[in-house]
mmCIF file of C-alpha atoms in Angstrom:
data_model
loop_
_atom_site.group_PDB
_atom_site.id
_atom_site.type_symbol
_atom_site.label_atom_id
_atom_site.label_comp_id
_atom_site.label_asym_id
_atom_site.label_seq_id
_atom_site.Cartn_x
_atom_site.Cartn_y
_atom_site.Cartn_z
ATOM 1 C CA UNK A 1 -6.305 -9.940 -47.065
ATOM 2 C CA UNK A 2 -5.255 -9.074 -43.472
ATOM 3 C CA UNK A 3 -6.926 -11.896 -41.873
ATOM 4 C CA UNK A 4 -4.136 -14.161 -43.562
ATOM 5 C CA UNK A 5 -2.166 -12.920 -40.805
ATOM 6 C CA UNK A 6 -3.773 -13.249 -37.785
ATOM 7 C CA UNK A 7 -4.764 -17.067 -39.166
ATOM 8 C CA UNK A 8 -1.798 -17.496 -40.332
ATOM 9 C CA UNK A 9 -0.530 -17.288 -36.660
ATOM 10 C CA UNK A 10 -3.524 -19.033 -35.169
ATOM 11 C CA UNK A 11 -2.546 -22.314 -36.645
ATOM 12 C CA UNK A 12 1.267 -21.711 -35.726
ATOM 13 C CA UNK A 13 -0.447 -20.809 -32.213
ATOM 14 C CA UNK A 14 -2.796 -23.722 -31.522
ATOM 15 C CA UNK A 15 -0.348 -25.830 -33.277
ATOM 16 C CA UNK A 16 2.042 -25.291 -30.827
ATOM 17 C CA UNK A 17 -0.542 -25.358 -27.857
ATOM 18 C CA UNK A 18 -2.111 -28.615 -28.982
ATOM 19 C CA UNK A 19 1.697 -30.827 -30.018
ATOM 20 C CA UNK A 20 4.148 -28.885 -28.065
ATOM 21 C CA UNK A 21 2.946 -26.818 -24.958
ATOM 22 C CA UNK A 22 0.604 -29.679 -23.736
ATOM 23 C CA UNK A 23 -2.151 -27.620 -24.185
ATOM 24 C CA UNK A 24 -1.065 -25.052 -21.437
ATOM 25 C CA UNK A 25 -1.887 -21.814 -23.439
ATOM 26 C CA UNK A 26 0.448 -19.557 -21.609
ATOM 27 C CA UNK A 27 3.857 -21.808 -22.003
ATOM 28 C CA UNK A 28 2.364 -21.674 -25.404
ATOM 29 C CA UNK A 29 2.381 -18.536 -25.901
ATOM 30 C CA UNK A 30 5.911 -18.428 -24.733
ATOM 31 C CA UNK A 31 6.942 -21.202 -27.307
ATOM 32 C CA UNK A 32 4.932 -18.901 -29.663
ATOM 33 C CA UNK A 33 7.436 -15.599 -29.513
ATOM 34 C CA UNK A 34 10.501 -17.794 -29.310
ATOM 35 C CA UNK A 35 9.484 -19.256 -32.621
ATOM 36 C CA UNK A 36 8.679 -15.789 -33.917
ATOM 37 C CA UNK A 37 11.851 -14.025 -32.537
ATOM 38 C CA UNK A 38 13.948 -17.150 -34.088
ATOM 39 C CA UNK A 39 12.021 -16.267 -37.344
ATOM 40 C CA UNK A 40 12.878 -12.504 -37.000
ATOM 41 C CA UNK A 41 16.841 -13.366 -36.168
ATOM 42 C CA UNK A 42 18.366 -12.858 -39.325
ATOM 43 C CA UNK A 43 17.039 -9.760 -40.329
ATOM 44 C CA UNK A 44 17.988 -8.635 -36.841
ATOM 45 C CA UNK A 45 21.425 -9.620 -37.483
ATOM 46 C CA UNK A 46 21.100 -7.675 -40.714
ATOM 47 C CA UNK A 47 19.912 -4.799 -38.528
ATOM 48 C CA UNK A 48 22.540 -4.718 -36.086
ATOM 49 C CA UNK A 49 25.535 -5.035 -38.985
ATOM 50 C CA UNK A 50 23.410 -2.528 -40.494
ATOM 51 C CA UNK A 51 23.896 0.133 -37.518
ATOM 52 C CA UNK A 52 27.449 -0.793 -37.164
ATOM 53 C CA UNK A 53 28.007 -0.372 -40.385
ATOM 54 C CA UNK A 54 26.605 3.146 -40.616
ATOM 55 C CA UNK A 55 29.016 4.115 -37.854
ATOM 56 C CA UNK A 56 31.773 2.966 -39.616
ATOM 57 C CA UNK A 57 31.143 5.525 -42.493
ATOM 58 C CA UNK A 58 29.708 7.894 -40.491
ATOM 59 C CA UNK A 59 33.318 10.100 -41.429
ATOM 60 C CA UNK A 60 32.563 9.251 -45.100
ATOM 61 C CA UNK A 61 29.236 10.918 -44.565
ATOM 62 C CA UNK A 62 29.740 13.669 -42.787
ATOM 63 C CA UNK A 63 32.503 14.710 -45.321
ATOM 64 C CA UNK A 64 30.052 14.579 -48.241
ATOM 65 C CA UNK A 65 27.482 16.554 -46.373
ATOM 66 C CA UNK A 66 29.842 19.019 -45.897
ATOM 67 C CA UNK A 67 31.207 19.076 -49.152
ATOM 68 C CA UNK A 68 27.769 19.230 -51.242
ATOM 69 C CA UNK A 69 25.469 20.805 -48.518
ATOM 70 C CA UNK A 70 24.017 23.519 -50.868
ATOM 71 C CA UNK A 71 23.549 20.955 -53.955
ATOM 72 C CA UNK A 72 21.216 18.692 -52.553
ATOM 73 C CA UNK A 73 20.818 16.367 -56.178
ATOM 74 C CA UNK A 74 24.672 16.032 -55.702
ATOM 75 C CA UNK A 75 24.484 15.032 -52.333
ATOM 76 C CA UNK A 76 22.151 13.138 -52.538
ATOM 77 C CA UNK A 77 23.923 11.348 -55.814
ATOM 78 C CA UNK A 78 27.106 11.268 -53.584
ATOM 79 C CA UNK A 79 25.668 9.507 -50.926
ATOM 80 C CA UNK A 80 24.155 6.572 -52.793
ATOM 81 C CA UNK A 81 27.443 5.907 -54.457
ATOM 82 C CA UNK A 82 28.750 5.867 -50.595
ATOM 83 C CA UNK A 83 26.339 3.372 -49.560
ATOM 84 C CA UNK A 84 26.742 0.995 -52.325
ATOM 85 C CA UNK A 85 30.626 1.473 -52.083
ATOM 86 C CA UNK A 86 30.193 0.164 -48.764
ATOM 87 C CA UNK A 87 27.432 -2.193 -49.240
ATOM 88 C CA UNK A 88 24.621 -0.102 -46.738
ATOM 89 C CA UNK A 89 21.500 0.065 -47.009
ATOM 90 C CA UNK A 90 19.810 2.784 -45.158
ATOM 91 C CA UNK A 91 16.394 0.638 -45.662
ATOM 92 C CA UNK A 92 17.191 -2.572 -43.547
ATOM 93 C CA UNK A 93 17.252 -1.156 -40.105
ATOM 94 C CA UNK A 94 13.555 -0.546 -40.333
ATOM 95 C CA UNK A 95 13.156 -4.480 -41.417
ATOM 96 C CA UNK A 96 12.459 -6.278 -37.880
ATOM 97 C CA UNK A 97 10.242 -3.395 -36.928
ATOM 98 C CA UNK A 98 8.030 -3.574 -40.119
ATOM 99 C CA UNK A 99 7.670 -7.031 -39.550
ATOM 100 C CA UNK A 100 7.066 -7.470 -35.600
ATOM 101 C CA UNK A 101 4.506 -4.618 -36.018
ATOM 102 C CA UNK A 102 1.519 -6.854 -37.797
ATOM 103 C CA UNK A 103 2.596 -9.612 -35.797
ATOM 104 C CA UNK A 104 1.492 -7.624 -33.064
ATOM 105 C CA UNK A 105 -1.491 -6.740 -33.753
ATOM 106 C CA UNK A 106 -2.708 -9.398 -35.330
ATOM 107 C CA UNK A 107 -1.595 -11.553 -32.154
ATOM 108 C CA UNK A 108 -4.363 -8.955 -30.433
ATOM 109 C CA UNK A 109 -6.977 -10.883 -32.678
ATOM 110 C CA UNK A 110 -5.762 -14.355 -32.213
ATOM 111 C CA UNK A 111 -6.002 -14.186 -28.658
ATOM 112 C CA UNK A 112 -9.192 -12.018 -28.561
ATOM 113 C CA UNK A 113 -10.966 -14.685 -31.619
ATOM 114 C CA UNK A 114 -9.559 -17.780 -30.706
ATOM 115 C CA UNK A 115 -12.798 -19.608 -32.572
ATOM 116 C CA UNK A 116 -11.869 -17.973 -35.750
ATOM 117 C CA UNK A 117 -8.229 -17.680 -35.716
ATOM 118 C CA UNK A 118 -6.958 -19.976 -33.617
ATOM 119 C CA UNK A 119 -9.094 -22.918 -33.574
ATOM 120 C CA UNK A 120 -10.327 -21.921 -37.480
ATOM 121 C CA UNK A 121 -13.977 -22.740 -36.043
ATOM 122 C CA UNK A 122 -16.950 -21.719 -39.182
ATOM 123 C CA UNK A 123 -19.380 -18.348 -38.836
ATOM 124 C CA UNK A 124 -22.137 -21.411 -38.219
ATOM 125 C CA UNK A 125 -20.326 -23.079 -35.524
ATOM 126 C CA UNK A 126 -18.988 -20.088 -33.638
ATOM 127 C CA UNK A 127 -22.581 -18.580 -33.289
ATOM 128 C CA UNK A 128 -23.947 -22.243 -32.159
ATOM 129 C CA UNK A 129 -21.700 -21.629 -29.197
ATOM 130 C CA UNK A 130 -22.111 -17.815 -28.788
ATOM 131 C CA UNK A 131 -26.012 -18.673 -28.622
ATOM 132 C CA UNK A 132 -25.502 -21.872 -25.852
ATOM 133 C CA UNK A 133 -23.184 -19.783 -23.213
ATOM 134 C CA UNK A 134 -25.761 -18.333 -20.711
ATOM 135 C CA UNK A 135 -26.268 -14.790 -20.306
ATOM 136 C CA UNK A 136 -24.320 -14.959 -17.122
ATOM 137 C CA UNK A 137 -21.659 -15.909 -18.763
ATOM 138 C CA UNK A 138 -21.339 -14.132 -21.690
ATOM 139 C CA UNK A 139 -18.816 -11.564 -22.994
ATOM 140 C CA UNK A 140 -19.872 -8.682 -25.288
ATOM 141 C CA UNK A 141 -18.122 -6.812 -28.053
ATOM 142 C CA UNK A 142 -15.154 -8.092 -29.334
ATOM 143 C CA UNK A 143 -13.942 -10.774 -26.661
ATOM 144 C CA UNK A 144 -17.245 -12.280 -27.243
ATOM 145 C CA UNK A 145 -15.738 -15.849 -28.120
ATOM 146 C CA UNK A 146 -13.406 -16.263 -25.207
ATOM 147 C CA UNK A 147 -16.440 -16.797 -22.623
ATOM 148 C CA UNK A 148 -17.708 -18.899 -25.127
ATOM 149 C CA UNK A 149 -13.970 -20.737 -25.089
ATOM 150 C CA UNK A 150 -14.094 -20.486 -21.348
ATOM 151 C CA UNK A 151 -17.661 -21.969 -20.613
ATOM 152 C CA UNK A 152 -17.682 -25.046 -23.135
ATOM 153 C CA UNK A 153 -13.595 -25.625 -21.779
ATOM 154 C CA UNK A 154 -12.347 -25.615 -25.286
ATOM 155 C CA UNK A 155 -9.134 -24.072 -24.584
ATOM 156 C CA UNK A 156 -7.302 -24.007 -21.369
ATOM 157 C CA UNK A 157 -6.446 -20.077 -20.758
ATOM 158 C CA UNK A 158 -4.911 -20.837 -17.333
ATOM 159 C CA UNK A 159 -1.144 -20.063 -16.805
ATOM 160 C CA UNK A 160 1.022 -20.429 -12.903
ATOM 161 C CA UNK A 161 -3.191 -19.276 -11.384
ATOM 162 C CA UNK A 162 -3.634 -16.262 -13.939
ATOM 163 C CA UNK A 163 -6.785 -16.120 -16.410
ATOM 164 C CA UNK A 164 -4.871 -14.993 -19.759
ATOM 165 C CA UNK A 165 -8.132 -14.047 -21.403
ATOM 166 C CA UNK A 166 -9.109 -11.539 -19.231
ATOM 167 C CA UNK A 167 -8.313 -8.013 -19.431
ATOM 168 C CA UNK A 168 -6.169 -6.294 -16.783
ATOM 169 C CA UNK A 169 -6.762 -3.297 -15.141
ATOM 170 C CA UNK A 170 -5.871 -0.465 -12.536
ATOM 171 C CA UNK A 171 -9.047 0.342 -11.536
ATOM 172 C CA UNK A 172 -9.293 -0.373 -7.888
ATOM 173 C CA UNK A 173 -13.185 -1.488 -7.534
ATOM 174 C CA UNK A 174 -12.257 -4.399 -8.875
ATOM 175 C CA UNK A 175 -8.697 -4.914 -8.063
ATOM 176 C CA UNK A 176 -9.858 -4.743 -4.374
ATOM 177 C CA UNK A 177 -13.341 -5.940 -5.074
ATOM 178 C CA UNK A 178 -15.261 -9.574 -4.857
ATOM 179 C CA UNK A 179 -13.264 -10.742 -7.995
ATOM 180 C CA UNK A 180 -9.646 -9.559 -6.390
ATOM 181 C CA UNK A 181 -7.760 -13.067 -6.344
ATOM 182 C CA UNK A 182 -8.645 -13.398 -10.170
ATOM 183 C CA UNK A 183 -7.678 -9.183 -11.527
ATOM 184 C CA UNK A 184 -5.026 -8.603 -8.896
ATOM 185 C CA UNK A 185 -2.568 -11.386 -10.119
ATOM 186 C CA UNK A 186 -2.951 -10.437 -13.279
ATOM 187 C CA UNK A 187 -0.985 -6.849 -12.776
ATOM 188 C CA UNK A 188 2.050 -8.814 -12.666
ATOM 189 C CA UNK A 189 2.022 -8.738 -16.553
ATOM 190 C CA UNK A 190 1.395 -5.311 -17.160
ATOM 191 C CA UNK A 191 4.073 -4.916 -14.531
ATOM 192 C CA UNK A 192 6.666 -7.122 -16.019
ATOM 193 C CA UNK A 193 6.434 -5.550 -19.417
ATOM 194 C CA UNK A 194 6.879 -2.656 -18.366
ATOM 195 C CA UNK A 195 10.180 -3.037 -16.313
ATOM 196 C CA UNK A 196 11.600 -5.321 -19.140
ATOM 197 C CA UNK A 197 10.675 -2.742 -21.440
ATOM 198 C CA UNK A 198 13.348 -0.632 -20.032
ATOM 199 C CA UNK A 199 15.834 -3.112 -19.440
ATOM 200 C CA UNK A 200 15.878 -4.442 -23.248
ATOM 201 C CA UNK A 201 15.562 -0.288 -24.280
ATOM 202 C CA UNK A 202 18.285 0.731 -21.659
ATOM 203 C CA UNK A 203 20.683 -2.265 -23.354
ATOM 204 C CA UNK A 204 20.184 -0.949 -26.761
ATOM 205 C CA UNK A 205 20.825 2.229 -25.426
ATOM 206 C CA UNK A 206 24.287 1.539 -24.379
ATOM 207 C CA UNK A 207 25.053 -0.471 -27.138
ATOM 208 C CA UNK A 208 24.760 3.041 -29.698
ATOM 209 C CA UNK A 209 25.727 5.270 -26.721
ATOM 210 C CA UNK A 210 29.105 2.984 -26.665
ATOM 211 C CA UNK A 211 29.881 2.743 -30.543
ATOM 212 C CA UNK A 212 29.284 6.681 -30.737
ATOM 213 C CA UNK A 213 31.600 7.291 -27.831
ATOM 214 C CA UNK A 214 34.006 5.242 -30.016
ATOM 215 C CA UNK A 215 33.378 7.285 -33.030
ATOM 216 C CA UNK A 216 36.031 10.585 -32.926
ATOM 217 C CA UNK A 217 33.719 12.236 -35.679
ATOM 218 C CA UNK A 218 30.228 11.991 -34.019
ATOM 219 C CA UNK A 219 28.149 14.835 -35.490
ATOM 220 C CA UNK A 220 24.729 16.510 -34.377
ATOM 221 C CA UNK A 221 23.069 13.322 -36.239
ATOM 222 C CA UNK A 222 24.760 10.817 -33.969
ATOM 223 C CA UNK A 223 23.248 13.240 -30.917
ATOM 224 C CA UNK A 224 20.291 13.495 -32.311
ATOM 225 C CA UNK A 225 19.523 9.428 -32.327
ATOM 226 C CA UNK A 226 20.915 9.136 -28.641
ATOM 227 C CA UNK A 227 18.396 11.983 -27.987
ATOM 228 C CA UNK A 228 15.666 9.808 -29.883
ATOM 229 C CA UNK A 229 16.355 6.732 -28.172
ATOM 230 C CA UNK A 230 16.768 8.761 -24.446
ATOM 231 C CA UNK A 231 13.074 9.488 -24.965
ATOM 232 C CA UNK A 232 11.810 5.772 -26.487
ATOM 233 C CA UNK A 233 13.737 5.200 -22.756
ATOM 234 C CA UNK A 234 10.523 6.759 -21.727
ATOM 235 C CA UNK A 235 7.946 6.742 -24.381
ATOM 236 C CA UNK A 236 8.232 2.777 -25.004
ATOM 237 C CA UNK A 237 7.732 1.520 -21.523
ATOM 238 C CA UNK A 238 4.912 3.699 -20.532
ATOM 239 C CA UNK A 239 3.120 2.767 -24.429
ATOM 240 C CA UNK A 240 3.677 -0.779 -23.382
ATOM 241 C CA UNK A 241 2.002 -0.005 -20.182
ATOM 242 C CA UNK A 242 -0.789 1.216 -21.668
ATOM 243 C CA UNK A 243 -1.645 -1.245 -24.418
ATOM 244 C CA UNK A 244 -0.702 -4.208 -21.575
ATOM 245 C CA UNK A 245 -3.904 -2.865 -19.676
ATOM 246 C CA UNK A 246 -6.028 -2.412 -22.948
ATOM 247 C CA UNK A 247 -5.505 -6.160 -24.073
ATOM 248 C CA UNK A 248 -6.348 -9.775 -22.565
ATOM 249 C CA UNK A 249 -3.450 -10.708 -20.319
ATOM 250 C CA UNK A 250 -1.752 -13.401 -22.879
ATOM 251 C CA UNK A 251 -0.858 -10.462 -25.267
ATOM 252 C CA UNK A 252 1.301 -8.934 -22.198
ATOM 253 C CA UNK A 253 2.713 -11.974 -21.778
ATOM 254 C CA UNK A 254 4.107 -11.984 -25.010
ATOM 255 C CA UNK A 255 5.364 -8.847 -25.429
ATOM 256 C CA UNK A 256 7.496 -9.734 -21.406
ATOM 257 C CA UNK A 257 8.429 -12.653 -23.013
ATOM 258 C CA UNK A 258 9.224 -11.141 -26.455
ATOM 259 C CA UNK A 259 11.453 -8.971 -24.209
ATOM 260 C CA UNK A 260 13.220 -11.301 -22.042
ATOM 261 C CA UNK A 261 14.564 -12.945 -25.591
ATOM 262 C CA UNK A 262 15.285 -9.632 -26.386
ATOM 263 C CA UNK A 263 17.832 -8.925 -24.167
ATOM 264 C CA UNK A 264 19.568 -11.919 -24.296
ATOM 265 C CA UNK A 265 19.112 -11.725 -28.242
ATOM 266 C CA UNK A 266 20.582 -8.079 -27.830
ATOM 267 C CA UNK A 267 23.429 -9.388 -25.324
ATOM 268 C CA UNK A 268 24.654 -12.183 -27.919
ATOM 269 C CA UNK A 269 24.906 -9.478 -30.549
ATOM 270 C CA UNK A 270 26.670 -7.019 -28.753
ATOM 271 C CA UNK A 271 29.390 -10.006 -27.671
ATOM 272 C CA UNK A 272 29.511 -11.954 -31.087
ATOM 273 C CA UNK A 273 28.143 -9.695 -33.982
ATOM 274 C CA UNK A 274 29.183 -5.997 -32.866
ATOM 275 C CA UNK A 275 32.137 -6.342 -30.602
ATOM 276 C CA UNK A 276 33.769 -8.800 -32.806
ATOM 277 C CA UNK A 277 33.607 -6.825 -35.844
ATOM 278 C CA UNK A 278 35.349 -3.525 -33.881
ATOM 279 C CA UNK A 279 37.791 -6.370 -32.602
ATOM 280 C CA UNK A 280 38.466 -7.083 -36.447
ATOM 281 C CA UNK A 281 38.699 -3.153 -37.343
ATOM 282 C CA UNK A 282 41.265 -2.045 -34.584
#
């Protein structure tokens, strides 16, 4: 059942690669997380109307907590009829996250299996080539089938002089070793995700930070989430740093440019979605 996934968005993948990308796998890649942020757009909408629209009755809350704070069926009771009154659902602002999570990690076997999810190649086949790539050559474990990719040129993993099916890393025998023009360039996506990380967190940031500041009746709950999000300022990056270094170098470039569209994704909705509708309210 979970490989539907991961094959799912191997054919999207070599789809693109093969009619669109002229077969350069990293601008395909690219492609790749436009079409899946472009997917994910609506119910981001629906998350950021969802946010605003729990600051709006933020008042409306807070008033029923205090009013039915040691009856918590009531409350409870109170506040459902408060969030269908106002059309909320508490539910939806975990949507885009729910969603972008298995795309993640199933992207991690796409790009590591390329013979069986991207290319859709049979057990048979795959071990033909597994068996033919010399012993110089091969990869164990689970990348196993990218030196077979790379030695019978199936796919072209090249992007701008970086290897995207190689694994970066900090360690500096081999950063500064015989292989250093081939691992050194390739810190540059660990590196970008990182920093873009914090730029697309920091945005969101300010976006809540500025709607609470607007809010006269912020309570401890409204602190609490600007406390949560102050420490995703410093827990997201450095997990993105981490998994950027534990992957081959095409899933970092996804998640830098899953972040560039971010912020310009997060830009357009604080201008036209979130603004506008406080426009429309004062």
């Amino acid at each position: 059942m979970f490989s539907f996934i991961p094959k799912t968005l191997g054919i999207i993948l070599n789809f693109i690669y093969q009619n669109l990308a002229f077969q350069n796998y990293g601008f395909a890649i690219i492609l790749f997380t436009v079409v899946v942020k472009l997917l994910l757009l609506p119910l981001t909408i629906k998350q950021s109307k969802s946010t605003a629209k729990m600051q709006e009755i933020q008042p409306i809350i807070q008033e029923i907590q205090r009013k039915y704070k040691n009856d918590k069926e009531k409350l409870n009771e109170e506040l459902m009829k408060a969030y269908a009154e106002h059309k909320y659902n508490p539910a939806s602002g975990c949507l885009p996250l729910l969603v972008q999570l298995p795309i993640l990690f199933s992207l991690i076997y796409v790009i590591g299996q390329p013979l069986t999810y991207m290319l859709g190649y049979s057990a048979d086949k795959i071990k033909t080539l597994l068996d033919t790539v010399p012993e110089a050559n091969r990869i164990a474990g689970f990348y196993a089938q990218i030196g077979a990719v790379k030695f019978h040129e199936i796919l072209n993993m090249q992007f701008l002089g970086l290897d995207l099916s190689l694994v970066p890393t900090w360690r500096p025998n081999v950063l500064f070793g015989p292989e250093m023009s081939t691992y050194l360039p390739l810190v540059i996506l660990p590196i970008l995700s990182f920093v873009s990380t914090i730029l697309s967190n920091k945005l969101m940031m300010m976006s809540t930070m500025k709607r609470n500041n607007s809010n006269d009746n912020k309570d401890a709950s409204q602190d609490a989430s600007v406390a949560m999000q102050k420490n995703m300022m410093f827990i997201g990056p450095m997990m993105t740093l981490w998994v950027s270094f534990q992957f081959p170098a095409g899933l970092g470039l996804y998640w830098f440019a899953g972040n560039v569209f971010q912020i310009f994704q997060q830009l357009y909705l604080n201008k036209y979605i979130i603004n506008k509708k406080e426009v429309k309210e004062n």
